Amino acid sequence: SAWISGILVFVTAAAVVLTAPSWAASRLPNGIPVFGYGAMVFLGFVFGGWTAMRLARSAGINPDAIWDLITWVFVAGIGGARLFYLIQKHEIVFADASGPREFLMRAVNLTDGGLVLLGGVLAVVAAILIFCRRRGISPLSMGDVLVPAFFVGLGFGRIGCLMNGCCFGDRCDLPWALHFPENSAAWWLLVTRGFLGPEAATTYGLHPTQIYSSIAAFLLAA
């Protein structure tokens, strides 16, 4: 049943993606924006969930429980990561916010990224422990299933960081150094901290730590 449910989800998603251009052309003349960061986080959940489901049987866990847990993990992960970001960046996010409605809209606006991995991990661990307690599943057995899946998801997530321009490394003069464009997250941070002039079209060369982290995550998963 888990396989059938998964296939139905993917078939439905494919149908929506393939038919979207026809019905969206009149309603959304400028197209449907797809943000690289969010897309990579979504793929991380999809492939991480698939990995966990494949490993569940070897740990004596019903794969159906994994699909239920993915919902818990998704909500807790996004919520915890966003909350951690708001705690860190509240002075920037809520600057000049007027009224409860604008305050709420800024709190839930994820179009510019605004997620911190550590906050998501802490919330997810708490959600997993609660889920295992309610289902009578050993948390250690569930850990055997979820740790490789987590690193699969992290591998995709760090690619999202690369596309968003956040989580970059120190100055780099090596051939693989990255130069992030104007108005990217890296550019804004370097300008606001005084390391880069606002007239610069790109950042100076930076270590692609997002790629390093992504490769390390996939290797750890393997």
mmCIF file of C-alpha atoms in Angstrom:
data_model
loop_
_atom_site.group_PDB
_atom_site.id
_atom_site.type_symbol
_atom_site.label_atom_id
_atom_site.label_comp_id
_atom_site.label_asym_id
_atom_site.label_seq_id
_atom_site.Cartn_x
_atom_site.Cartn_y
_atom_site.Cartn_z
ATOM 1 C CA SER A 1 0.000 0.000 0.000
ATOM 2 C CA ALA A 2 2.903 2.330 0.641
ATOM 3 C CA TRP A 3 4.194 1.813 -2.885
ATOM 4 C CA ILE A 4 0.721 2.355 -4.373
ATOM 5 C CA SER A 5 0.238 5.531 -2.352
ATOM 6 C CA GLY A 6 3.651 6.818 -3.416
ATOM 7 C CA ILE A 7 2.973 6.082 -7.087
ATOM 8 C CA LEU A 8 -0.393 7.858 -6.918
ATOM 9 C CA VAL A 9 1.228 10.923 -5.358
ATOM 10 C CA PHE A 10 3.922 11.106 -8.032
ATOM 11 C CA VAL A 11 1.440 10.503 -10.886
ATOM 12 C CA THR A 12 -0.818 13.265 -9.564
ATOM 13 C CA ALA A 13 2.107 15.650 -9.195
ATOM 14 C CA ALA A 14 3.295 14.844 -12.732
ATOM 15 C CA ALA A 15 -0.191 15.466 -14.124
ATOM 16 C CA VAL A 16 -0.345 18.855 -12.401
ATOM 17 C CA VAL A 17 3.094 19.847 -13.682
ATOM 18 C CA LEU A 18 2.343 18.774 -17.263
ATOM 19 C CA THR A 19 -1.061 20.486 -17.449
ATOM 20 C CA ALA A 20 -0.088 23.633 -15.529
ATOM 21 C CA PRO A 21 1.150 25.623 -18.570
ATOM 22 C CA SER A 22 -2.215 25.361 -20.366
ATOM 23 C CA TRP A 23 -4.473 26.531 -17.539
ATOM 24 C CA ALA A 24 -1.983 28.905 -15.957
ATOM 25 C CA ALA A 25 -1.273 30.941 -19.101
ATOM 26 C CA SER A 26 -4.476 32.987 -18.800
ATOM 27 C CA ARG A 27 -4.525 33.229 -15.011
ATOM 28 C CA LEU A 28 -0.803 33.827 -14.478
ATOM 29 C CA PRO A 29 0.532 35.685 -17.532
ATOM 30 C CA ASN A 30 3.970 36.055 -15.963
ATOM 31 C CA GLY A 31 4.231 32.337 -15.237
ATOM 32 C CA ILE A 32 4.484 30.374 -11.993
ATOM 33 C CA PRO A 33 7.568 31.312 -9.963
ATOM 34 C CA VAL A 34 9.609 28.308 -8.840
ATOM 35 C CA PHE A 35 12.209 29.130 -6.197
ATOM 36 C CA GLY A 36 15.333 26.999 -6.317
ATOM 37 C CA TYR A 37 15.739 26.859 -2.542
ATOM 38 C CA GLY A 38 12.190 25.653 -1.931
ATOM 39 C CA ALA A 39 12.344 23.209 -4.833
ATOM 40 C CA MET A 40 15.508 21.596 -3.480
ATOM 41 C CA VAL A 41 14.049 21.360 0.046
ATOM 42 C CA PHE A 42 10.995 19.633 -1.450
ATOM 43 C CA LEU A 43 13.168 17.176 -3.398
ATOM 44 C CA GLY A 44 15.132 16.515 -0.217
ATOM 45 C CA PHE A 45 11.945 15.474 1.568
ATOM 46 C CA VAL A 46 10.825 13.311 -1.384
ATOM 47 C CA PHE A 47 14.079 11.392 -1.839
ATOM 48 C CA GLY A 48 14.811 11.318 1.883
ATOM 49 C CA GLY A 49 11.364 9.812 2.478
ATOM 50 C CA TRP A 50 11.898 7.265 -0.276
ATOM 51 C CA THR A 51 15.239 6.265 1.255
ATOM 52 C CA ALA A 52 13.655 5.867 4.702
ATOM 53 C CA MET A 53 10.857 3.736 3.296
ATOM 54 C CA ARG A 54 13.361 1.421 1.600
ATOM 55 C CA LEU A 55 15.299 1.005 4.861
ATOM 56 C CA ALA A 56 12.258 0.588 7.109
ATOM 57 C CA ARG A 57 11.657 -3.111 6.431
ATOM 58 C CA SER A 58 15.224 -4.060 7.368
ATOM 59 C CA ALA A 59 14.685 -2.348 10.741
ATOM 60 C CA GLY A 60 11.361 -4.151 11.327
ATOM 61 C CA ILE A 61 9.284 -0.989 10.837
ATOM 62 C CA ASN A 62 6.150 -0.841 8.707
ATOM 63 C CA PRO A 63 6.928 1.408 5.683
ATOM 64 C CA ASP A 64 3.467 2.957 6.032
ATOM 65 C CA ALA A 65 4.623 4.485 9.321
ATOM 66 C CA ILE A 66 7.376 6.300 7.422
ATOM 67 C CA TRP A 67 4.862 8.095 5.213
ATOM 68 C CA ASP A 68 2.954 9.176 8.318
ATOM 69 C CA LEU A 69 6.184 10.352 9.929
ATOM 70 C CA ILE A 70 7.172 12.354 6.845
ATOM 71 C CA THR A 71 4.190 14.637 7.468
ATOM 72 C CA TRP A 72 5.342 15.190 11.053
ATOM 73 C CA VAL A 73 8.915 15.783 9.907
ATOM 74 C CA PHE A 74 7.890 18.186 7.141
ATOM 75 C CA VAL A 75 5.773 20.383 9.421
ATOM 76 C CA ALA A 76 8.255 20.280 12.307
ATOM 77 C CA GLY A 77 11.280 20.799 10.054
ATOM 78 C CA ILE A 78 9.920 23.822 8.210
ATOM 79 C CA GLY A 79 8.351 25.288 11.350
ATOM 80 C CA GLY A 80 11.440 24.827 13.498
ATOM 81 C CA ALA A 81 13.803 26.107 10.820
ATOM 82 C CA ARG A 82 11.639 29.191 10.262
ATOM 83 C CA LEU A 83 11.263 29.884 13.992
ATOM 84 C CA PHE A 84 15.038 29.646 14.483
ATOM 85 C CA TYR A 85 15.546 32.087 11.589
ATOM 86 C CA LEU A 86 13.011 34.548 13.025
ATOM 87 C CA ILE A 87 14.765 34.435 16.397
ATOM 88 C CA GLN A 88 18.117 35.167 14.739
ATOM 89 C CA LYS A 89 16.933 37.759 12.204
ATOM 90 C CA HIS A 90 13.869 39.304 13.877
ATOM 91 C CA GLU A 91 15.325 42.815 13.675
ATOM 92 C CA ILE A 92 15.604 42.490 9.874
ATOM 93 C CA VAL A 93 12.430 40.497 9.169
ATOM 94 C CA PHE A 94 10.115 42.665 11.246
ATOM 95 C CA ALA A 95 11.787 46.015 10.549
ATOM 96 C CA ASP A 96 9.102 48.704 10.084
ATOM 97 C CA ALA A 97 6.308 46.114 10.329
ATOM 98 C CA SER A 98 3.036 47.832 11.132
ATOM 99 C CA GLY A 99 0.094 45.922 12.548
ATOM 100 C CA PRO A 100 -0.525 42.246 13.360
ATOM 101 C CA ARG A 101 -1.398 41.325 9.763
ATOM 102 C CA GLU A 102 1.902 42.549 8.315
ATOM 103 C CA PHE A 103 3.763 40.985 11.239
ATOM 104 C CA LEU A 104 2.157 37.607 10.476
ATOM 105 C CA MET A 105 2.765 37.872 6.724
ATOM 106 C CA ARG A 106 6.452 38.541 7.256
ATOM 107 C CA ALA A 107 6.711 35.668 9.715
ATOM 108 C CA VAL A 108 5.419 33.107 7.176
ATOM 109 C CA ASN A 109 6.995 34.598 4.021
ATOM 110 C CA LEU A 110 9.479 31.985 2.778
ATOM 111 C CA THR A 111 10.081 33.350 -0.708
ATOM 112 C CA ASP A 112 13.500 34.698 0.282
ATOM 113 C CA GLY A 113 14.622 31.526 2.032
ATOM 114 C CA GLY A 114 14.643 32.231 5.740
ATOM 115 C CA LEU A 115 15.228 28.722 7.111
ATOM 116 C CA VAL A 116 17.986 27.646 9.504
ATOM 117 C CA LEU A 117 19.016 23.980 9.435
ATOM 118 C CA LEU A 118 19.758 23.737 13.160
ATOM 119 C CA GLY A 119 16.273 24.872 14.148
ATOM 120 C CA GLY A 120 14.716 22.351 11.793
ATOM 121 C CA VAL A 121 16.862 19.507 13.128
ATOM 122 C CA LEU A 122 15.942 20.253 16.756
ATOM 123 C CA ALA A 123 12.232 20.389 15.940
ATOM 124 C CA VAL A 124 12.408 17.213 13.845
ATOM 125 C CA VAL A 125 14.177 15.256 16.612
ATOM 126 C CA ALA A 126 11.432 16.263 19.046
ATOM 127 C CA ALA A 127 8.729 15.289 16.531
ATOM 128 C CA ILE A 128 10.353 11.880 15.893
ATOM 129 C CA LEU A 129 10.577 11.096 19.612
ATOM 130 C CA ILE A 130 6.904 11.982 20.112
ATOM 131 C CA PHE A 131 5.886 9.962 17.043
ATOM 132 C CA CYS A 132 7.865 6.884 18.159
ATOM 133 C CA ARG A 133 6.375 7.067 21.645
ATOM 134 C CA ARG A 134 2.830 7.241 20.277
ATOM 135 C CA ARG A 135 3.409 4.378 17.814
ATOM 136 C CA GLY A 136 5.440 2.164 20.154
ATOM 137 C CA ILE A 137 8.486 2.204 17.875
ATOM 138 C CA SER A 138 12.048 2.092 19.194
ATOM 139 C CA PRO A 139 13.654 5.510 18.604
ATOM 140 C CA LEU A 140 17.022 3.817 17.979
ATOM 141 C CA SER A 141 15.534 1.559 15.297
ATOM 142 C CA MET A 142 13.869 4.571 13.736
ATOM 143 C CA GLY A 143 17.224 6.370 13.897
ATOM 144 C CA ASP A 144 18.818 3.602 11.830
ATOM 145 C CA VAL A 145 16.227 4.346 9.168
ATOM 146 C CA LEU A 146 16.197 8.130 9.329
ATOM 147 C CA VAL A 147 19.873 9.096 9.649
ATOM 148 C CA PRO A 148 20.807 8.040 6.073
ATOM 149 C CA ALA A 149 17.553 9.611 4.841
ATOM 150 C CA PHE A 150 18.424 12.851 6.640
ATOM 151 C CA PHE A 151 21.754 13.098 4.829
ATOM 152 C CA VAL A 152 20.033 12.461 1.486
ATOM 153 C CA GLY A 153 17.712 15.371 2.259
ATOM 154 C CA LEU A 154 20.619 17.532 3.425
ATOM 155 C CA GLY A 155 22.453 16.876 0.159
ATOM 156 C CA PHE A 156 19.558 18.359 -1.798
ATOM 157 C CA GLY A 157 19.035 21.142 0.741
ATOM 158 C CA ARG A 158 22.595 22.392 0.411
ATOM 159 C CA ILE A 159 22.133 22.600 -3.362
ATOM 160 C CA GLY A 160 19.210 24.875 -2.520
ATOM 161 C CA CYS A 161 21.560 26.977 -0.404
ATOM 162 C CA LEU A 162 23.855 27.265 -3.420
ATOM 163 C CA MET A 163 20.969 28.432 -5.621
ATOM 164 C CA ASN A 164 19.868 30.942 -2.979
ATOM 165 C CA GLY A 165 23.421 32.215 -2.428
ATOM 166 C CA CYS A 166 23.453 31.631 1.321
ATOM 167 C CA CYS A 167 25.800 29.549 3.527
ATOM 168 C CA PHE A 168 28.818 30.472 1.419
ATOM 169 C CA GLY A 169 32.444 30.056 2.463
ATOM 170 C CA ASP A 170 35.464 32.295 2.947
ATOM 171 C CA ARG A 171 37.384 34.137 0.232
ATOM 172 C CA CYS A 172 38.737 31.720 -2.366
ATOM 173 C CA ASP A 173 41.210 32.141 -5.215
ATOM 174 C CA LEU A 174 41.040 28.536 -6.413
ATOM 175 C CA PRO A 175 39.751 27.633 -9.906
ATOM 176 C CA TRP A 176 36.383 26.495 -8.516
ATOM 177 C CA ALA A 177 35.684 29.706 -6.578
ATOM 178 C CA LEU A 178 32.150 31.035 -7.010
ATOM 179 C CA HIS A 179 31.192 34.654 -7.751
ATOM 180 C CA PHE A 180 27.600 35.279 -6.676
ATOM 181 C CA PRO A 181 25.697 37.932 -8.657
ATOM 182 C CA GLU A 182 24.358 41.270 -7.516
ATOM 183 C CA ASN A 183 21.311 41.090 -5.205
ATOM 184 C CA SER A 184 22.007 37.478 -4.234
ATOM 185 C CA ALA A 185 22.033 36.567 -0.550
ATOM 186 C CA ALA A 186 25.842 36.408 -0.545
ATOM 187 C CA TRP A 187 26.150 39.788 -2.264
ATOM 188 C CA TRP A 188 23.760 41.488 0.167
ATOM 189 C CA LEU A 189 25.474 40.060 3.237
ATOM 190 C CA LEU A 190 28.959 41.083 2.097
ATOM 191 C CA VAL A 191 27.738 44.573 1.197
ATOM 192 C CA THR A 192 25.902 45.127 4.497
ATOM 193 C CA ARG A 193 28.958 43.966 6.457
ATOM 194 C CA GLY A 194 31.287 46.259 4.542
ATOM 195 C CA PHE A 195 33.336 43.574 2.792
ATOM 196 C CA LEU A 196 32.033 44.527 -0.656
ATOM 197 C CA GLY A 197 31.113 47.827 -2.299
ATOM 198 C CA PRO A 198 27.478 48.301 -3.416
ATOM 199 C CA GLU A 199 28.670 49.057 -6.950
ATOM 200 C CA ALA A 200 30.129 45.537 -7.363
ATOM 201 C CA ALA A 201 28.384 43.414 -10.007
ATOM 202 C CA THR A 202 29.382 40.172 -8.276
ATOM 203 C CA THR A 203 31.041 39.018 -5.075
ATOM 204 C CA TYR A 204 34.723 38.211 -4.991
ATOM 205 C CA GLY A 205 35.611 34.512 -5.225
ATOM 206 C CA LEU A 206 34.121 32.436 -2.414
ATOM 207 C CA HIS A 207 34.520 28.830 -1.361
ATOM 208 C CA PRO A 208 31.471 26.815 -2.550
ATOM 209 C CA THR A 209 30.901 25.310 0.893
ATOM 210 C CA GLN A 210 27.367 24.416 -0.182
ATOM 211 C CA ILE A 211 28.820 21.994 -2.730
ATOM 212 C CA TYR A 212 31.330 20.644 -0.203
ATOM 213 C CA SER A 213 28.502 20.038 2.270
ATOM 214 C CA SER A 214 26.247 18.449 -0.359
ATOM 215 C CA ILE A 215 28.953 15.998 -1.464
ATOM 216 C CA ALA A 216 29.766 15.137 2.164
ATOM 217 C CA ALA A 217 26.066 14.560 2.933
ATOM 218 C CA PHE A 218 25.566 12.160 -0.004
ATOM 219 C CA LEU A 219 28.743 10.282 0.960
ATOM 220 C CA LEU A 220 27.554 9.976 4.574
ATOM 221 C CA ALA A 221 24.184 8.721 3.328
ATOM 222 C CA ALA A 222 25.916 6.084 1.224
#
